[in-house]
């Protein structure tokens, strides 16, 4: 996977008057932005060890210009070999990039972008400073609150390519205590899991649960002198989970303004606090929302009236775009957009349309593709990471595996192959080539005595697939508290090409939904897919639900499920 680095060289950190890593601009600092005459965003999009591709965006905060010239110097032996959208010259370590005839106009507040290829040996450090027409960029000119300065100042605001690389990941003490209280639970209670912000009250916390600041403070305590990732699930869209009642949210379909001002804005304000600038904050944006618009609308047999409503009013797209833009403006936040799983978007009818819809959301409400650092699959699902006993290209007696009842013409048979292929598709529609994928492995281990040790019998394509598949669900559309599931791969960074990490974003032991209707004040309904006696619908091929009995409300602790997950863990505990 390509490496991407971004330098905004202390601009906002200096504006805010901090000495630590750069922070997002706050309302109190907005008046000082004009003191920064220009900013330069220098990104290394690809680096293959002896050469690199860079993209540069220059923003002019001074008087409008009819022509421009940007200069910088390298600390190493970098040499520019080709360039585009600029006239570029180099003398020794000094580089000058000037406008072409067609892009000389640069309005106040306007930006211009160009790129180039280069070679190097040794190190490939980002330049320490830039000038626009002789004026130093990314630095307070002395008239604002930043107090002057130059170079990198107190922090670079640099996002690393993979936030999980070289970092510890926050262990949620609330989840850890519940896990440790279970017999045998201390074997996994030190594993990192996601913190779910699934309603407005979760931001400040309740009498029985920590709020966002409390989690971030705890993460700082865990961090020590190294790097620390904090994993947050941003999950409160209006009309949330339009195809599943168990996880309906507190906001109605039209309450997009409330979502923005009472949910996203307060989260962004907390994450922007310079106190937390040394943390790498990973956000998983709105699970299941956009995939529902792809598969559960219109004339499809799986369509629901609620999903049709959310497609028509555009509030899923607007909400996701707003969240990406608001959170993406914070230098130490890494946004990962939910991308369902292979048993949802792996079919031809869903694969490309989903990528295009994600691009639409990522360029709405002020967001750009630069606000998306990657995507996450299998969140709160059970799809096996890797099926080793068959491939989608196998045939049995002349019949393709794709024709089996289990695969049902899907292009993918497991989560790893889907995530890697979908990453390629996302790049093809315009997402940055440096995006990485996360795969949730918290409940997809499928171990224990039922785990096949080899391929199934070749009597038919169905006996071959069913006898060999690790995923023991009745149907790939089953999602609620699945019987027989086990813990999967433990969280780890960079486990495979294009994959930033395996994560446990869904905390094992937290219910997907109640087995029967339970009155509550959390806005959560009863979904029949969580009833073990339910005989199914179009979304699971009219099969039994495969759900465990006696489950509590979604998000509540489900001891029996946690015990099952440990017993069936693969790799075994």
Coordinates of C-alpha atoms in Angstrom, one line a residue:
X1 CA 0.0 0.0 0.0
X2 CA 1.3 3.4 -0.8
X3 CA 2.5 5.8 1.9
X4 CA 0.9 9.1 2.3
X5 CA 2.2 11.9 4.5
X6 CA 0.6 15.3 4.9
X7 CA 2.4 18.5 6.2
X8 CA 0.5 21.6 7.2
X9 CA 3.7 22.5 9.1
X10 CA 2.3 23.9 12.4
X11 CA -0.1 26.5 10.9
X12 CA -3.0 25.8 13.1
X13 CA -0.9 24.8 16.1
X14 CA 0.7 28.2 16.0
X15 CA -2.6 30.0 15.6
X16 CA -4.0 28.2 18.7
X17 CA -0.8 29.1 20.6
X18 CA 0.1 25.5 21.6
X19 CA 3.5 23.9 21.7
X20 CA 2.4 20.3 21.2
X21 CA 1.1 18.6 18.0
X22 CA -1.1 20.6 15.7
X23 CA -4.8 20.9 16.6
X24 CA -7.9 21.7 14.5
X25 CA -8.8 25.4 14.4
X26 CA -11.4 26.3 17.0
X27 CA -13.9 29.2 16.9
X28 CA -11.7 31.2 19.3
X29 CA -8.8 30.9 16.8
X30 CA -10.7 31.7 13.6
X31 CA -10.0 35.4 13.9
X32 CA -6.3 34.7 13.8
X33 CA -6.3 32.7 10.6
X34 CA -5.9 35.8 8.5
X35 CA -2.5 36.2 10.2
X36 CA -1.3 33.2 8.2
X37 CA -0.6 34.6 4.7
X38 CA -0.7 31.2 2.9
X39 CA -0.7 27.5 3.7
X40 CA 1.0 24.7 1.8
X41 CA -0.2 21.1 2.0
X42 CA 2.6 18.8 0.8
X43 CA 1.7 15.1 0.5
X44 CA 3.8 12.2 -0.5
X45 CA 1.2 10.0 -2.3
X46 CA 3.5 7.2 -3.2
X47 CA 7.0 6.3 -2.1
X48 CA 8.8 3.2 -3.4
X49 CA 12.2 3.6 -1.7
X50 CA 14.1 5.3 -4.5
X51 CA 11.4 7.6 -5.8
X52 CA 8.2 9.2 -5.0
X53 CA 5.1 11.1 -6.2
X54 CA 4.1 14.3 -4.4
X55 CA 1.0 16.5 -4.5
X56 CA 1.1 20.1 -3.4
X57 CA -1.9 22.4 -2.6
X58 CA -1.3 26.1 -2.0
X59 CA -3.9 28.3 -0.4
X60 CA -3.6 32.1 -0.6
X61 CA -4.9 34.0 2.4
X62 CA -3.6 37.4 1.2
X63 CA -4.5 39.7 -1.8
X64 CA -5.6 38.0 -5.0
X65 CA -2.8 37.1 -7.4
X66 CA -2.6 36.9 -11.2
X67 CA 0.6 34.7 -11.0
X68 CA 2.4 32.8 -8.3
X69 CA 5.7 31.2 -7.3
X70 CA 6.2 28.6 -4.5
X71 CA 9.7 27.8 -3.2
X72 CA 11.1 25.3 -0.8
X73 CA 14.4 23.5 -0.2
X74 CA 15.1 19.8 0.5
X75 CA 17.2 18.6 3.4
X76 CA 18.2 15.5 1.4
X77 CA 19.2 14.7 -2.2
X78 CA 15.6 14.7 -3.7
X79 CA 15.6 15.5 -7.4
X80 CA 12.4 16.3 -9.3
X81 CA 12.1 14.3 -12.5
X82 CA 8.7 15.3 -13.9
X83 CA 5.8 17.6 -13.0
X84 CA 2.3 18.7 -13.9
X85 CA 0.1 21.8 -13.5
X86 CA 3.2 23.9 -12.8
X87 CA 6.5 25.0 -14.3
X88 CA 9.1 23.6 -11.9
X89 CA 12.8 24.2 -11.7
X90 CA 15.5 23.0 -9.3
X91 CA 18.9 24.2 -8.4
X92 CA 20.7 22.0 -5.9
X93 CA 18.3 21.5 -3.1
X94 CA 16.2 24.6 -3.9
X95 CA 12.9 24.1 -5.9
X96 CA 10.7 26.7 -7.5
X97 CA 7.2 25.9 -8.7
X98 CA 5.4 28.6 -10.8
X99 CA 2.0 28.8 -12.4
X100 CA 1.2 27.6 -15.9
X101 CA -0.6 30.1 -18.2
X102 CA -4.0 28.5 -17.3
X103 CA -3.7 28.5 -13.5
X104 CA -2.1 31.8 -12.5
X105 CA -5.2 33.4 -11.0
X106 CA -5.2 32.8 -7.2
X107 CA -8.0 34.6 -5.4
X108 CA -8.0 35.5 -1.7
X109 CA -8.9 32.2 0.0
X110 CA -8.3 30.3 -3.2
X111 CA -6.2 27.3 -3.8
X112 CA -4.1 25.8 -6.6
X113 CA -2.7 22.2 -6.8
X114 CA 0.1 20.7 -8.7
X115 CA 2.2 17.5 -8.5
X116 CA 5.5 16.0 -9.5
X117 CA 7.7 12.8 -9.4
X118 CA 11.1 12.7 -7.8
X119 CA 14.0 10.4 -7.0
X120 CA 16.1 10.2 -3.8
X121 CA 18.3 8.0 -1.7
X122 CA 18.5 7.9 2.1
X123 CA 15.6 9.8 3.6
X124 CA 12.7 11.7 2.0
X125 CA 11.8 14.3 4.6
X126 CA 9.1 16.8 4.0
X127 CA 10.5 20.3 3.4
X128 CA 10.7 22.4 6.6
X129 CA 9.2 25.6 5.1
X130 CA 7.6 27.1 2.0
X131 CA 7.2 30.5 0.6
X132 CA 4.6 32.0 -1.8
X133 CA 6.0 35.0 -3.7
X134 CA 8.6 35.4 -1.1
X135 CA 6.3 35.3 1.9
X136 CA 6.7 32.4 4.3
X137 CA 3.6 30.2 4.5
X138 CA 2.1 28.2 7.4
X139 CA 3.5 30.8 9.9
X140 CA 1.8 33.7 11.7
X141 CA 3.1 37.0 10.4
X142 CA 3.1 38.5 13.9
X143 CA -0.2 40.3 13.7
X144 CA -2.3 37.5 15.2
X145 CA -2.2 35.5 18.4
X146 CA 0.4 32.9 17.3
X147 CA 3.4 34.9 18.3
X148 CA 5.4 34.5 15.1
X149 CA 7.8 31.7 14.4
X150 CA 8.8 29.5 11.5
X151 CA 9.6 26.1 10.3
X152 CA 7.8 23.2 12.1
X153 CA 7.2 25.1 15.3
X154 CA 5.6 23.0 18.0
X155 CA 4.1 20.3 15.8
X156 CA 3.6 19.2 12.2
X157 CA -0.1 18.3 12.1
X158 CA 1.1 15.3 10.1
X159 CA -1.1 12.2 9.6
X160 CA 0.8 9.0 9.3
X161 CA -0.1 6.6 6.5
X162 CA -1.4 3.9 8.9
X163 CA -2.4 5.2 12.4
X164 CA -2.1 1.6 13.9
X165 CA 1.6 1.2 12.8
X166 CA 3.9 1.4 15.8
X167 CA 1.1 2.3 18.2
X168 CA -0.7 0.8 21.1
X169 CA -4.5 0.8 20.9
X170 CA -6.7 2.0 23.7
X171 CA -8.2 -0.6 26.0
X172 CA -11.6 0.6 27.1
X173 CA -11.6 0.1 30.9
X174 CA -15.4 -0.4 31.0
X175 CA -15.4 -3.2 28.5
X176 CA -12.2 -4.7 30.0
X177 CA -13.9 -4.9 33.5
X178 CA -16.9 -6.7 32.1
X179 CA -14.7 -9.1 30.1
X180 CA -12.4 -9.8 33.1
X181 CA -15.4 -10.5 35.3
X182 CA -16.4 -13.5 33.1
X183 CA -14.8 -16.9 33.9
X184 CA -11.7 -17.1 31.7
X185 CA -12.3 -13.5 30.5
X186 CA -8.9 -12.2 31.6
X187 CA -7.4 -14.0 28.5
X188 CA -8.8 -11.2 26.3
X189 CA -9.8 -8.4 28.7
X190 CA -6.6 -6.5 27.7
X191 CA -7.6 -6.3 24.1
X192 CA -8.5 -2.9 22.5
X193 CA -12.1 -2.4 21.5
X194 CA -14.1 0.4 20.0
X195 CA -15.9 3.1 22.0
X196 CA -19.4 3.5 20.7
X197 CA -20.9 7.0 20.6
X198 CA -24.4 5.8 19.7
X199 CA -26.5 8.6 21.1
X200 CA -26.1 12.2 22.2
X201 CA -25.9 11.3 25.9
X202 CA -22.9 9.1 25.2
X203 CA -20.8 12.2 24.5
X204 CA -20.9 13.5 28.1
X205 CA -21.5 10.1 29.6
X206 CA -24.1 8.9 32.1
X207 CA -24.1 7.8 35.7
X208 CA -23.1 4.3 34.5
X209 CA -20.8 5.0 31.6
X210 CA -17.8 7.1 30.7
X211 CA -18.1 10.1 28.4
X212 CA -15.8 10.9 25.5
X213 CA -13.5 13.1 27.5
X214 CA -13.1 10.5 30.2
X215 CA -12.1 7.9 27.5
X216 CA -9.6 10.3 26.0
X217 CA -8.2 11.1 29.4
X218 CA -7.9 7.4 30.1
X219 CA -6.1 6.9 26.7
X220 CA -3.6 9.6 27.6
X221 CA -2.9 7.7 30.8
X222 CA -2.4 4.5 28.9
X223 CA -0.3 6.2 26.2
X224 CA 2.9 6.9 28.1
X225 CA 5.7 8.0 25.8
X226 CA 4.6 6.0 22.8
X227 CA 1.9 6.4 20.2
X228 CA -1.7 5.5 21.1
X229 CA -4.8 4.9 18.9
X230 CA -8.3 5.6 20.3
X231 CA -11.1 3.9 18.3
X232 CA -14.5 5.7 18.2
X233 CA -17.7 4.6 16.5
X234 CA -19.7 7.6 15.3
X235 CA -23.2 6.2 15.1
X236 CA -26.3 8.4 15.5
X237 CA -27.6 9.3 12.0
X238 CA -31.2 10.4 11.6
X239 CA -33.4 7.4 10.7
X240 CA -30.5 5.2 11.7
X241 CA -30.4 1.5 10.5
X242 CA -33.4 1.8 8.3
X243 CA -33.5 -1.9 7.6
X244 CA -32.9 -3.2 11.2
X245 CA -35.1 -2.4 14.1
X246 CA -32.8 -3.6 16.9
X247 CA -30.4 -0.7 16.4
X248 CA -32.7 2.1 15.4
X249 CA -31.5 5.4 16.9
X250 CA -32.8 8.3 18.8
X251 CA -33.1 10.8 15.8
X252 CA -36.0 10.8 13.4
X253 CA -35.5 10.7 9.6
X254 CA -35.6 14.5 9.2
X255 CA -33.5 15.5 12.2
X256 CA -30.3 16.2 10.3
X257 CA -29.8 19.6 11.9
X258 CA -29.9 18.0 15.4
X259 CA -27.4 15.4 14.2
X260 CA -25.0 18.1 13.1
X261 CA -25.3 20.6 16.0
X262 CA -26.0 18.3 19.0
X263 CA -24.0 15.2 18.0
X264 CA -21.2 15.8 15.5
X265 CA -20.3 19.4 16.6
X266 CA -19.8 18.5 20.3
X267 CA -17.7 15.5 19.4
X268 CA -15.6 17.6 17.0
X269 CA -15.1 20.3 19.8
X270 CA -13.8 17.7 22.2
X271 CA -11.5 16.0 19.7
X272 CA -10.1 19.4 18.7
X273 CA -8.9 20.1 22.3
X274 CA -5.1 20.4 22.1
X275 CA -5.0 18.2 25.2
X276 CA -5.7 15.3 23.0
X277 CA -3.5 16.3 20.0
X278 CA -0.9 13.6 20.7
X279 CA -3.5 10.8 20.3
X280 CA -4.3 9.1 17.0
X281 CA -8.1 9.1 16.9
X282 CA -9.7 6.6 14.6
X283 CA -13.3 7.2 13.8
X284 CA -15.6 4.5 12.3
X285 CA -18.3 6.6 10.5
X286 CA -22.0 5.5 10.7
X287 CA -22.1 1.7 10.4
X288 CA -24.6 0.2 8.0
X289 CA -26.0 3.6 6.8
X290 CA -24.8 4.0 3.2
X291 CA -24.8 0.2 2.4
X292 CA -28.6 0.2 3.2
X293 CA -29.2 2.8 0.5
X294 CA -27.5 0.5 -2.0
X295 CA -29.4 -2.7 -1.2
X296 CA -32.6 -2.0 0.6
X297 CA -34.3 0.6 -1.5
X298 CA -36.4 0.9 -4.7
X299 CA -37.7 -2.2 -6.4
X300 CA -35.5 -4.7 -4.6
X301 CA -37.1 -7.5 -2.7
X302 CA -35.1 -6.4 0.4
X303 CA -36.4 -2.7 0.2
X304 CA -37.9 -1.1 3.2
X305 CA -40.1 2.1 3.4
X306 CA -37.6 3.5 5.9
X307 CA -34.7 3.1 3.6
X308 CA -36.6 4.6 0.7
X309 CA -37.3 7.6 2.9
X310 CA -33.6 8.0 3.8
X311 CA -32.6 7.7 0.2
X312 CA -35.2 10.3 -0.9
X313 CA -34.3 12.9 1.8
X314 CA -30.6 12.5 1.4
X315 CA -29.9 12.7 5.1
X316 CA -27.6 9.7 5.3
X317 CA -25.4 11.2 2.6
X318 CA -25.6 14.7 4.2
X319 CA -24.9 13.3 7.7
X320 CA -21.9 11.2 6.6
X321 CA -20.5 14.1 4.6
X322 CA -20.9 16.5 7.4
X323 CA -19.2 14.1 9.9
X324 CA -16.3 13.5 7.5
X325 CA -15.8 17.2 6.9
X326 CA -16.0 18.2 10.5
X327 CA -13.9 15.4 11.9
X328 CA -11.5 15.4 9.0
X329 CA -10.5 19.0 9.7
X330 CA -8.8 17.7 12.9
X331 CA -5.2 16.8 12.1
X332 CA -5.0 13.8 14.4
X333 CA -8.3 12.2 13.5
X334 CA -8.4 9.3 11.0
X335 CA -11.9 8.7 9.4
X336 CA -12.8 5.2 8.3
X337 CA -16.1 4.9 6.5
X338 CA -18.2 1.8 7.0
X339 CA -18.4 -0.5 4.0
X340 CA -20.6 -3.3 5.1
X341 CA -19.1 -6.7 4.4
X342 CA -18.7 -9.2 1.6
X343 CA -22.1 -10.8 2.2
X344 CA -23.7 -7.5 1.6
X345 CA -21.8 -5.6 -1.1
X346 CA -19.9 -8.4 -2.8
X347 CA -22.4 -8.9 -5.6
X348 CA -22.0 -7.2 -8.9
X349 CA -25.2 -5.2 -8.5
X350 CA -23.9 -3.7 -5.2
X351 CA -20.1 -3.5 -5.5
X352 CA -19.5 -0.6 -7.9
X353 CA -22.7 1.3 -6.9
X354 CA -21.6 1.2 -3.3
X355 CA -18.2 2.7 -4.2
X356 CA -19.9 5.5 -6.1
X357 CA -22.3 6.3 -3.3
X358 CA -19.4 6.5 -0.8
X359 CA -17.7 8.9 -3.2
X360 CA -20.9 11.0 -3.3
X361 CA -21.1 11.1 0.5
X362 CA -17.4 11.9 0.9
X363 CA -17.7 14.9 -1.4
X364 CA -20.9 16.4 0.2
X365 CA -21.4 18.9 2.9
X366 CA -17.9 20.3 2.5
X367 CA -16.1 17.0 2.7
X368 CA -13.5 15.8 0.3
X369 CA -11.8 12.5 -0.3
X370 CA -8.9 13.8 1.7
X371 CA -11.2 13.5 4.8
X372 CA -11.3 9.7 4.3
X373 CA -8.3 7.8 5.5
X374 CA -9.9 4.4 4.8
X375 CA -12.8 2.1 5.2
X376 CA -13.9 -0.6 7.6
X377 CA -15.7 -3.9 6.8
X378 CA -17.4 -6.5 8.9
X379 CA -18.2 -4.2 11.8
X380 CA -20.6 -6.0 14.0
X381 CA -20.8 -8.9 11.5
X382 CA -19.6 -12.5 11.4
X383 CA -18.1 -13.0 7.9
X384 CA -15.0 -15.3 8.0
X385 CA -11.7 -13.5 7.4
X386 CA -10.3 -16.1 5.1
X387 CA -11.9 -19.3 3.7
X388 CA -9.1 -21.7 3.0
X389 CA -11.0 -24.7 1.8
X390 CA -12.5 -23.3 -1.4
X391 CA -12.2 -20.2 -3.7
X392 CA -14.7 -18.4 -5.8
X393 CA -12.9 -19.8 -8.9
X394 CA -13.4 -23.5 -7.9
X395 CA -15.8 -25.8 -9.8
X396 CA -17.4 -29.1 -8.8
X397 CA -18.4 -31.4 -11.6
X398 CA -18.4 -28.4 -13.9
X399 CA -20.5 -26.2 -11.6
X400 CA -19.0 -22.9 -10.3
X401 CA -18.7 -22.3 -6.6
X402 CA -20.6 -19.1 -7.3
X403 CA -23.7 -21.2 -8.0
X404 CA -23.7 -22.8 -4.6
X405 CA -26.6 -21.7 -2.3
X406 CA -24.1 -20.3 0.2
X407 CA -22.1 -18.1 -2.2
X408 CA -25.2 -17.4 -4.4
X409 CA -23.3 -15.6 -7.2
X410 CA -21.2 -13.4 -4.9
X411 CA -17.8 -12.5 -6.3
X412 CA -16.2 -13.0 -2.8
X413 CA -16.2 -15.8 -0.3
X414 CA -14.5 -14.1 2.6
X415 CA -13.8 -10.7 4.1
X416 CA -10.1 -10.4 3.3
X417 CA -10.5 -10.9 -0.5
X418 CA -13.5 -8.5 -0.5
X419 CA -11.8 -5.8 1.5
X420 CA -8.7 -5.8 -0.7
X421 CA -10.8 -5.8 -3.9
X422 CA -13.1 -3.1 -2.7
X423 CA -10.2 -0.9 -1.8
X424 CA -9.1 -1.1 -5.4
X425 CA -12.6 -0.2 -6.5
X426 CA -12.7 2.8 -4.2
X427 CA -9.4 4.1 -5.5
X428 CA -10.7 3.7 -9.1
X429 CA -13.7 6.0 -8.3
X430 CA -11.5 8.8 -6.9
X431 CA -10.5 8.0 -3.3
X432 CA -6.8 8.5 -2.5
X433 CA -4.5 5.7 -3.4
X434 CA -3.1 5.6 0.2
X435 CA -6.4 4.6 1.8
X436 CA -6.3 1.5 4.0
X437 CA -8.9 -1.0 5.1
X438 CA -9.8 -2.2 8.6
X439 CA -11.5 -5.6 9.1
X440 CA -13.4 -6.3 12.3
X441 CA -12.4 -9.7 13.5
X442 CA -14.1 -9.6 16.9
X443 CA -16.7 -12.4 16.1
X444 CA -15.6 -14.1 12.9
X445 CA -13.2 -16.8 14.3
X446 CA -15.6 -19.7 13.8
X447 CA -13.4 -22.2 15.7
X448 CA -14.3 -25.1 18.0
X449 CA -15.3 -28.6 17.0
X450 CA -17.5 -27.5 14.2
X451 CA -14.6 -25.9 12.3
X452 CA -13.9 -27.9 9.1
X453 CA -10.4 -29.2 8.7
X454 CA -10.5 -29.5 4.9
X455 CA -12.7 -29.2 1.8
X456 CA -16.3 -30.6 1.7
X457 CA -17.3 -33.6 -0.3
X458 CA -17.4 -33.1 -4.1
X459 CA -20.8 -34.8 -4.4
X460 CA -22.2 -31.4 -5.4
X461 CA -21.1 -27.8 -5.3
X462 CA -23.2 -27.3 -2.2
X463 CA -21.7 -30.3 -0.3
X464 CA -18.3 -29.0 -1.3
X465 CA -18.9 -25.4 0.0
X466 CA -21.0 -26.3 3.0
X467 CA -18.6 -29.0 4.2
X468 CA -15.6 -26.8 3.9
X469 CA -16.7 -23.3 4.9
X470 CA -15.5 -22.0 8.3
X471 CA -18.5 -19.6 8.5
X472 CA -21.2 -21.8 10.1
X473 CA -24.1 -19.4 9.8
X474 CA -27.3 -20.7 8.3
X475 CA -27.2 -17.9 5.7
X476 CA -24.8 -15.0 5.0
X477 CA -27.6 -12.6 5.7
X478 CA -27.9 -13.6 9.3
X479 CA -26.4 -10.9 11.6
X480 CA -27.9 -11.0 15.1
X481 CA -26.1 -12.8 18.0
X482 CA -25.1 -15.7 15.8
X483 CA -25.0 -19.2 17.4
X484 CA -21.6 -20.9 17.1
X485 CA -19.5 -17.8 16.5
X486 CA -16.1 -17.3 18.0
X487 CA -13.5 -14.6 18.5
X488 CA -11.4 -14.0 15.5
X489 CA -7.9 -12.8 14.9
X490 CA -6.6 -10.6 17.7
X491 CA -6.2 -6.9 16.9
X492 CA -3.0 -6.2 14.9
X493 CA -1.5 -3.7 12.6
X494 CA -0.7 -4.2 8.9
X495 CA -1.6 -7.8 8.7
X496 CA -2.1 -8.0 4.9
X497 CA -1.6 -5.9 1.8
X498 CA -3.9 -2.9 1.8
X499 CA -5.2 -3.7 5.4
X500 CA -4.3 -1.1 8.0
X501 CA -5.4 -3.4 10.9
X502 CA -7.6 -6.2 12.2
X503 CA -9.7 -4.6 14.9
X504 CA -12.3 -5.4 17.5
X505 CA -14.5 -2.4 16.8
X506 CA -17.5 -4.2 18.0
X507 CA -16.8 -5.2 21.6
X508 CA -17.3 -8.9 22.0
X509 CA -20.0 -9.7 24.5
X510 CA -22.2 -6.7 23.6
X511 CA -25.6 -7.9 22.2
X512 CA -26.7 -7.2 18.6
X513 CA -30.3 -6.9 19.8
X514 CA -32.9 -8.5 22.1
X515 CA -34.4 -11.9 21.5
X516 CA -37.9 -10.4 22.3
X517 CA -39.3 -7.0 22.7
X518 CA -38.0 -5.1 25.7
X519 CA -39.3 -1.6 26.6
X520 CA -36.5 0.9 26.8
X521 CA -35.6 4.6 26.6
X522 CA -32.7 4.1 24.1
X523 CA -34.8 4.2 21.0
X524 CA -34.1 0.5 20.3
X525 CA -36.8 -1.6 18.7
X526 CA -37.3 -5.4 18.4
X527 CA -36.0 -7.0 15.2
X528 CA -37.3 -10.5 14.4
X529 CA -33.8 -11.4 13.1
X530 CA -32.8 -11.5 16.8
X531 CA -35.5 -14.1 17.6
X532 CA -34.1 -17.6 17.5
X533 CA -37.6 -18.9 16.4
X534 CA -37.9 -16.5 13.4
X535 CA -38.1 -18.2 10.0
X536 CA -36.6 -15.4 8.0
X537 CA -37.3 -12.9 5.2
X538 CA -35.9 -12.0 1.8
X539 CA -32.7 -10.6 3.3
X540 CA -31.7 -14.0 4.6
X541 CA -33.3 -16.2 2.0
X542 CA -36.2 -17.1 4.3
X543 CA -34.0 -19.1 6.6
X544 CA -34.0 -19.4 10.4
X545 CA -32.3 -16.5 12.1
X546 CA -29.6 -18.5 13.8
X547 CA -29.7 -16.1 16.8
X548 CA -28.9 -17.0 20.4
X549 CA -31.8 -17.0 22.9
X550 CA -32.3 -14.7 25.9
X551 CA -30.4 -11.8 24.4
X552 CA -30.6 -8.3 26.0
X553 CA -31.0 -5.0 24.2
X554 CA -28.3 -4.1 21.6
X555 CA -25.1 -2.8 23.2
X556 CA -25.9 -4.5 26.6
X557 CA -23.7 -7.1 28.0
X558 CA -24.6 -10.7 26.9
X559 CA -22.6 -13.1 29.1
X560 CA -23.7 -16.2 27.2
X561 CA -22.5 -14.8 23.9
X562 CA -19.2 -13.8 25.4
X563 CA -18.6 -17.3 26.8
X564 CA -19.5 -18.8 23.4
X565 CA -17.1 -16.4 21.6
X566 CA -14.2 -17.5 23.9
X567 CA -15.0 -21.2 23.6
X568 CA -15.1 -21.0 19.7
X569 CA -12.2 -18.6 19.3
X570 CA -9.9 -19.1 16.3
X571 CA -7.0 -18.8 16.7
X572 CA -7.9 -20.6 20.0
X573 CA -7.3 -18.8 23.3

